[in-house]
mmCIF file of C-alpha atoms in Angstrom:
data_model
loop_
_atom_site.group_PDB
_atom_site.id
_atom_site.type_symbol
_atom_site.label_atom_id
_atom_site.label_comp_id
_atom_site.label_asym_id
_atom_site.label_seq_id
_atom_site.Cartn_x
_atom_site.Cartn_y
_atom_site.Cartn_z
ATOM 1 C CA UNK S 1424 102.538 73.773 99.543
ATOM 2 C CA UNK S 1425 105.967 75.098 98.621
ATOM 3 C CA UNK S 1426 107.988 76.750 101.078
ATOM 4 C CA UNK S 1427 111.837 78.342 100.643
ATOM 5 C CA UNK S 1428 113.803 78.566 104.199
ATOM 6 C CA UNK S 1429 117.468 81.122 104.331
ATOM 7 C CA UNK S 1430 118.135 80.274 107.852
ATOM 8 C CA UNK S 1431 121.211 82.654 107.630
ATOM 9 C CA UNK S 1432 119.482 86.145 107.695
ATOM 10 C CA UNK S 1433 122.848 88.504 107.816
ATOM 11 C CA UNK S 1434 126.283 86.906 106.972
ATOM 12 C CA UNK S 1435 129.010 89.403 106.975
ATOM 13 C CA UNK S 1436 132.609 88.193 105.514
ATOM 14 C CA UNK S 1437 136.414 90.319 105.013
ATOM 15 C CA UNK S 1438 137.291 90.287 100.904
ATOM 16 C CA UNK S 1439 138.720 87.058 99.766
ATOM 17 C CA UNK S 1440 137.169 84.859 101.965
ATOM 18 C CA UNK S 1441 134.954 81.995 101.234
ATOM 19 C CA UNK S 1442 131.291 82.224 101.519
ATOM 20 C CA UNK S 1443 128.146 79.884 101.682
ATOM 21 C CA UNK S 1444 124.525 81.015 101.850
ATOM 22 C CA UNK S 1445 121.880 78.249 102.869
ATOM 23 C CA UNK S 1446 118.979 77.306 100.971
ATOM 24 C CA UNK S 1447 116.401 74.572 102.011
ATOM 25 C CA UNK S 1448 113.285 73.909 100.383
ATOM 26 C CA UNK S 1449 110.203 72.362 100.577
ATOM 27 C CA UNK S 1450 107.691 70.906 97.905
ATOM 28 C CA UNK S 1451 105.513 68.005 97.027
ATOM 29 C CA UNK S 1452 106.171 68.047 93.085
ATOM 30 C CA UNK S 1453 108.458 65.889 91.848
ATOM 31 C CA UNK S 1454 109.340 68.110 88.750
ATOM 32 C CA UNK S 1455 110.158 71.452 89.814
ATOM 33 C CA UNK S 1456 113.026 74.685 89.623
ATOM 34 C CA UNK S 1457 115.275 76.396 91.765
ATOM 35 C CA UNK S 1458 116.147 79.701 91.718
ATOM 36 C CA UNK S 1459 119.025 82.431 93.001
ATOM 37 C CA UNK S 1460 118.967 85.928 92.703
ATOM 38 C CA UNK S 1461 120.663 88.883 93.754
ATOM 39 C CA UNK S 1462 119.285 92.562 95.106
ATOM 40 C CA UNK S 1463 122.467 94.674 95.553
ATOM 41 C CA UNK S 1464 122.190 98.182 97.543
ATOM 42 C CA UNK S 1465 120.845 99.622 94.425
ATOM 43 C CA UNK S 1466 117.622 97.874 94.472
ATOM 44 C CA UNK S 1467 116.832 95.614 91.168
ATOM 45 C CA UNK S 1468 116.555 92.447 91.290
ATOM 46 C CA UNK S 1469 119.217 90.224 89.165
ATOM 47 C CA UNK S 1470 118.035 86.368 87.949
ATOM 48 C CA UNK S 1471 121.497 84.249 88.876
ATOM 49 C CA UNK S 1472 121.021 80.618 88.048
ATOM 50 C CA UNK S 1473 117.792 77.986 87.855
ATOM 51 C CA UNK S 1474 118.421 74.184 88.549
ATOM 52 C CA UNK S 1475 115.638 71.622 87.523
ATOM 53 C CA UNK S 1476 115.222 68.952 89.990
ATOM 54 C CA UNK S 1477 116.070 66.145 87.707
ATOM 55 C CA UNK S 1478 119.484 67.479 87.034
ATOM 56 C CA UNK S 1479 121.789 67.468 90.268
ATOM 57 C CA UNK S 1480 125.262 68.483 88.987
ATOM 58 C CA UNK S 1481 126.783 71.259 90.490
ATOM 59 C CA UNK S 1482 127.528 74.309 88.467
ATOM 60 C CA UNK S 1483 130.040 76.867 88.465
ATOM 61 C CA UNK S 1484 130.535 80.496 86.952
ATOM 62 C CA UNK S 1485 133.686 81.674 88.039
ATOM 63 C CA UNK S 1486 133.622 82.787 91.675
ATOM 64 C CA UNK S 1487 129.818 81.389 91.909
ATOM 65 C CA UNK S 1488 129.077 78.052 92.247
ATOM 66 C CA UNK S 1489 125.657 75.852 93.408
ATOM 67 C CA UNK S 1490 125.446 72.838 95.339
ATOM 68 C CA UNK S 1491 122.037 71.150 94.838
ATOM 69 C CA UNK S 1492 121.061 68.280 96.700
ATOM 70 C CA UNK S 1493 117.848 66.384 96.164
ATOM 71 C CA UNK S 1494 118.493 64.109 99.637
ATOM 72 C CA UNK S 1495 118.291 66.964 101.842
ATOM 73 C CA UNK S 1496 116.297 69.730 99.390
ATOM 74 C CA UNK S 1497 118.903 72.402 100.012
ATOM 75 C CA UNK S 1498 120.426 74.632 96.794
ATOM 76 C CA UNK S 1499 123.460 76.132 98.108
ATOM 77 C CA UNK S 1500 124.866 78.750 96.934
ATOM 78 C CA UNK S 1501 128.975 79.435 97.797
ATOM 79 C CA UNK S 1502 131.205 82.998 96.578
ATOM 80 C CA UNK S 1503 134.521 81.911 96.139
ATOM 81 C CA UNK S 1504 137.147 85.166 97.132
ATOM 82 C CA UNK S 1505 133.996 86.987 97.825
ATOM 83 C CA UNK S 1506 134.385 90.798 96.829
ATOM 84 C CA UNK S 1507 133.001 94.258 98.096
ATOM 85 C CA UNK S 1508 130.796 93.754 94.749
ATOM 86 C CA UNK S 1509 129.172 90.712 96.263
ATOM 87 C CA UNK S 1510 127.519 92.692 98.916
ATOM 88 C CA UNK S 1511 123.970 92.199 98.363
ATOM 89 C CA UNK S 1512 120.481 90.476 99.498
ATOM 90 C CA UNK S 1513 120.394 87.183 98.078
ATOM 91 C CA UNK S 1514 117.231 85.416 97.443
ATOM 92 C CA UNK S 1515 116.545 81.621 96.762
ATOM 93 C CA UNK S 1516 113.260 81.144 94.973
ATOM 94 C CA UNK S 1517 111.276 78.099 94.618
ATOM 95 C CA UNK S 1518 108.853 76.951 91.364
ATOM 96 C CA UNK S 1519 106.918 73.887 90.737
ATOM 97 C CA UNK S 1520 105.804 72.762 86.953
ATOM 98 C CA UNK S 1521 102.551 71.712 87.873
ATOM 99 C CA UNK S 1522 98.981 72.129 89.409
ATOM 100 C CA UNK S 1523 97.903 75.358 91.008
ATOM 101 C CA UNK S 1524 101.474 76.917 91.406
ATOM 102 C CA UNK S 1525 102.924 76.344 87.932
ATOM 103 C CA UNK S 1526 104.872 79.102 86.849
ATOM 104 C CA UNK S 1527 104.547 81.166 90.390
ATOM 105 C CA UNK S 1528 107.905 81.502 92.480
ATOM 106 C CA UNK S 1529 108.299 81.240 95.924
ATOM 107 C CA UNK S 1530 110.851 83.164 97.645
ATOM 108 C CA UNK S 1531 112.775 83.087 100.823
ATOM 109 C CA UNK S 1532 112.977 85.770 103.019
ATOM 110 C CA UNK S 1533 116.423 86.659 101.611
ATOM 111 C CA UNK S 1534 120.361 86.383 102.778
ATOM 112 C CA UNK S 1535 121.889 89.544 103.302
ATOM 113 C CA UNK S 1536 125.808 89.059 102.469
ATOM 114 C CA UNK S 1537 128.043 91.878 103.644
ATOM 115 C CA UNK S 1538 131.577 91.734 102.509
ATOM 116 C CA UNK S 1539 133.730 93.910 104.437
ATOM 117 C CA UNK S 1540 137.225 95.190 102.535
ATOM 118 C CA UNK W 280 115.448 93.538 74.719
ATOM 119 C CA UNK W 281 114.966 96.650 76.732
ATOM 120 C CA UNK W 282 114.190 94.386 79.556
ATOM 121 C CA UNK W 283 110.704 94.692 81.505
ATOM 122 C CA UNK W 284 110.074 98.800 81.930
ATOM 123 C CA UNK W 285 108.032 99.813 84.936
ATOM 124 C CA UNK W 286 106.994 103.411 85.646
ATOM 125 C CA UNK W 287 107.194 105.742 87.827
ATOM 126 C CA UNK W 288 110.419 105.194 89.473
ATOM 127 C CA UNK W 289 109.637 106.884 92.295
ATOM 128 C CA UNK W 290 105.889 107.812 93.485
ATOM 129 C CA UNK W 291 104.956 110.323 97.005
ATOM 130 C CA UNK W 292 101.275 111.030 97.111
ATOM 131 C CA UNK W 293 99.098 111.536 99.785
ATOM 132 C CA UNK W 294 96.876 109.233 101.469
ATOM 133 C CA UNK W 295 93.321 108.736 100.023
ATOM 134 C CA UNK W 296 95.263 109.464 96.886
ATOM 135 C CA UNK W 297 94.547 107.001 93.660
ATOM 136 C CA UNK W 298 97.952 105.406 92.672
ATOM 137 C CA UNK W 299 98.693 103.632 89.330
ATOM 138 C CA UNK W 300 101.604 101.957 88.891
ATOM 139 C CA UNK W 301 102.570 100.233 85.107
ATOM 140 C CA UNK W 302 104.290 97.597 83.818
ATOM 141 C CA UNK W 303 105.581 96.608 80.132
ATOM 142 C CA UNK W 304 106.885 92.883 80.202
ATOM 143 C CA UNK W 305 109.251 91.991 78.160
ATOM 144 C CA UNK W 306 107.846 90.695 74.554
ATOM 145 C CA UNK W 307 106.843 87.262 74.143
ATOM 146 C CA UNK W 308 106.816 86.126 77.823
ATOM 147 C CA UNK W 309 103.609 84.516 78.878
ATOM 148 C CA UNK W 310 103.590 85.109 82.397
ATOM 149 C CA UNK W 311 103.705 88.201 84.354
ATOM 150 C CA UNK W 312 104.066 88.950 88.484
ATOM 151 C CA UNK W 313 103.294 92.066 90.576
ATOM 152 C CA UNK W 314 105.517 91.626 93.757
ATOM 153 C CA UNK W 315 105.779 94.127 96.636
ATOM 154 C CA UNK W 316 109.028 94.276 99.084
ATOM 155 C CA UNK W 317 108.895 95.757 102.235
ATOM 156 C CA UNK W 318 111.471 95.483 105.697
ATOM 157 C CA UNK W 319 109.374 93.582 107.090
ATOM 158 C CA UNK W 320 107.396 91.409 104.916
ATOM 159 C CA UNK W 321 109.825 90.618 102.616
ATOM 160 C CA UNK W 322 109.108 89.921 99.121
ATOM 161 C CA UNK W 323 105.137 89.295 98.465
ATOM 162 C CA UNK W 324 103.755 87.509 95.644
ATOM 163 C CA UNK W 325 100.325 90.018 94.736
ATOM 164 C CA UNK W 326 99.557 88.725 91.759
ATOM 165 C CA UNK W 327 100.235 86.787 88.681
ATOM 166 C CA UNK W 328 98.606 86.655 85.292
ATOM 167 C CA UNK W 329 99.345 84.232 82.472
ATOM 168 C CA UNK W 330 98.314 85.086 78.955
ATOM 169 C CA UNK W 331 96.634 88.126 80.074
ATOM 170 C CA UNK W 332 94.287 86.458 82.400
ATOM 171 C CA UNK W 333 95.009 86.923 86.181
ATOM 172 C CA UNK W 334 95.602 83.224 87.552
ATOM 173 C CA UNK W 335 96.242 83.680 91.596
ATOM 174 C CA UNK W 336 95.043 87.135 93.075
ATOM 175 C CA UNK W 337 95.488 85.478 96.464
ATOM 176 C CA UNK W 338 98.339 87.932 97.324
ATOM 177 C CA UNK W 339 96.282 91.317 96.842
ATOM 178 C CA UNK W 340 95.795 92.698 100.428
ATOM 179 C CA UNK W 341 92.517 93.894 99.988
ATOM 180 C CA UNK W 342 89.814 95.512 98.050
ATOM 181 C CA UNK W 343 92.220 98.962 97.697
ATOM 182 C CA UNK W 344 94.463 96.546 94.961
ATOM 183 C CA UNK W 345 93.464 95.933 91.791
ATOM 184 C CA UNK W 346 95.595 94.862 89.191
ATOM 185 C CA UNK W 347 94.788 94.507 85.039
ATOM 186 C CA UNK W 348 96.468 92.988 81.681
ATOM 187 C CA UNK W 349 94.853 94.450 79.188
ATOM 188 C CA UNK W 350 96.974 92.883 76.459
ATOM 189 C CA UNK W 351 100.288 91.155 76.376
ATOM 190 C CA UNK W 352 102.707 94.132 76.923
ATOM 191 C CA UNK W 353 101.073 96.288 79.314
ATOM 192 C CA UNK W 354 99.607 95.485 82.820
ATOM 193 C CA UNK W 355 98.549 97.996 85.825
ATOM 194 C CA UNK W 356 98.019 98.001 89.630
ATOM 195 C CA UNK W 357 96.451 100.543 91.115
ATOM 196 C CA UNK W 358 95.780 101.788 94.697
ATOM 197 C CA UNK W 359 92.302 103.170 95.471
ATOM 198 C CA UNK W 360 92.854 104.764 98.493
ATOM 199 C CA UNK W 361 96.266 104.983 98.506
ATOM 200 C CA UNK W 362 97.198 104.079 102.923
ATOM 201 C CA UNK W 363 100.548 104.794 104.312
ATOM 202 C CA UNK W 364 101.178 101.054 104.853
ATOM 203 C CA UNK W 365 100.961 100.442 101.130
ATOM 204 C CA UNK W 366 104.446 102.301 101.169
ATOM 205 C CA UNK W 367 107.212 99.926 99.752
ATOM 206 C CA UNK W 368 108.739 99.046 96.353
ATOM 207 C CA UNK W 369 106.565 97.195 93.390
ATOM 208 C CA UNK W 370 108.199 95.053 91.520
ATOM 209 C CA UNK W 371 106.934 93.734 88.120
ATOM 210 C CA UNK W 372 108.502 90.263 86.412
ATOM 211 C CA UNK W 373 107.955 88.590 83.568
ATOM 212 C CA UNK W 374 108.835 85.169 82.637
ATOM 213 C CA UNK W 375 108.123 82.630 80.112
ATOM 214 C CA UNK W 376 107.843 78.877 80.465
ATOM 215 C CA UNK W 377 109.872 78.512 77.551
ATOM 216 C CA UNK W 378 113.682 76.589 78.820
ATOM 217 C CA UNK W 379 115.369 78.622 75.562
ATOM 218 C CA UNK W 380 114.381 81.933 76.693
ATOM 219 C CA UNK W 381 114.711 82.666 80.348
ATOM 220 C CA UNK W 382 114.888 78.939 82.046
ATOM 221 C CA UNK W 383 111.954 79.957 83.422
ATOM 222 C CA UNK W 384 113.664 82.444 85.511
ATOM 223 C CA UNK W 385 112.099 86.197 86.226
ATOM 224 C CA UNK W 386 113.667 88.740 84.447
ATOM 225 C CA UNK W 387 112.222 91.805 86.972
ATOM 226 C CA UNK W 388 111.868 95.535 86.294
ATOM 227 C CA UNK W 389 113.209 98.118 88.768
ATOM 228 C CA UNK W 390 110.483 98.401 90.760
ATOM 229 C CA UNK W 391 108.331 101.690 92.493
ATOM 230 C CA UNK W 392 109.543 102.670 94.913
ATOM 231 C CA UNK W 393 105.983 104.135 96.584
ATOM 232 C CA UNK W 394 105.124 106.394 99.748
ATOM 233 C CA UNK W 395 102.343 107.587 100.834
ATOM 234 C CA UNK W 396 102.283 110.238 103.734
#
């Protein structure tokens, strides 16, 4: 079964400080993808990145960047000079490539990130 | 791509009430999700269909849920009898399995926002 744990349920930050939000998942596949999205206050739901599991390089996209590590199954996600803007519920999401779950996501329960001015 | 479309935006109707809520996925994406969000459940995988044919209806709370893809740009879920716990916002997705498209990533809709008094 796959399973997607945010341990960090609220994380409130001031503007222009540094920000990590905690992802750690669980799944027997050995090909699989992980997912981060964002909900801000207005309600849609925004796709942010997808990693496959048999590519661990770290990616960045300007203030965003994703720290994926297969040893401990945990997709971080870090806001560099985090801004009001960032404020938001932020959602890792889980999918394996094969058997009964193919193409299904799993989310967790959500980070809410509140970045204060 | 106008992006997946969902409609209404907003639904109130009274309990006992027969709700249908609709969902155009974005063209050429094989897979498509009904998710419902709620404070206290979170996001909810209800169910999924790929190619038109509903794969995991695992998620649908009971008999009061049914959901339909009667072709590849239109699905439905509807509420017969509409309860005031079924109040939350529905969120449709789409995705495709495709890596040049969306990396197998959900692009989502805006969701229904439902209550039922």
């Amino acid at each position: 079964a796959q399973k997607v744990t945010q341990a960090q349920t609220e994380i409130s930050v001031v503007e222009k400080e540094d920000v990590t939000l905690d992802c750690v998942y669980e799944t027997r596949d050995t090909t699989y993808y992980l997912f981060w999205y964002k909900q801000p206050p207005s309600g849609e739901l925004v796709f942010l990145i997808r990693r496959n599991s048999f590519d661990e390089q770290n990616e960045i996209s300007g203030r965003y960047s994703w720290n994926f590590q297969k040893s401990t199954s945990s997709f971080n996600f870090t806001i560099t000079a985090s801004q009001v803007v960032d404020s938001a519920v932020y959602f890792c999401a889980l999918s394996e490539r094969g058997g009964t779950n193919a193409g299904k996501s799993t989310f967790g329960d959500g980070t809410t990130l509140t970045v204060k001015p | 791509d106008a992006g997946v479309i969902q409609s209404p935006r907003h639904e109130v109707t009274e309990m006992g009430q027969e709700v249908t809520l609709r969902c155009k996925p974005i063209s050429g994406h094989d897979y498509l999700f009904w998710y419902r969000q709620t404070m206290m459940r979170g996001l909810e995988l209800l169910i999924y269909f790929n190619n038109n044919v509903p794969i995991d209806d695992s998620g649908m709370p009971e008999d009061r849920f049914s959901a339909k893809m009667p072709n590849a740009s239109f699905s439905t879920l509807k509420i017969q009898p509409s309860e005031p716990r079924d109040s939350a916002v529905y969120f449709c997705a789409s995705s495709d399995r495709e890596r040049k498209k969306t990396n197998y990533g959900y692009t989502f809709g805006s969701g229904t926002r439902l209550t039922v008094v």
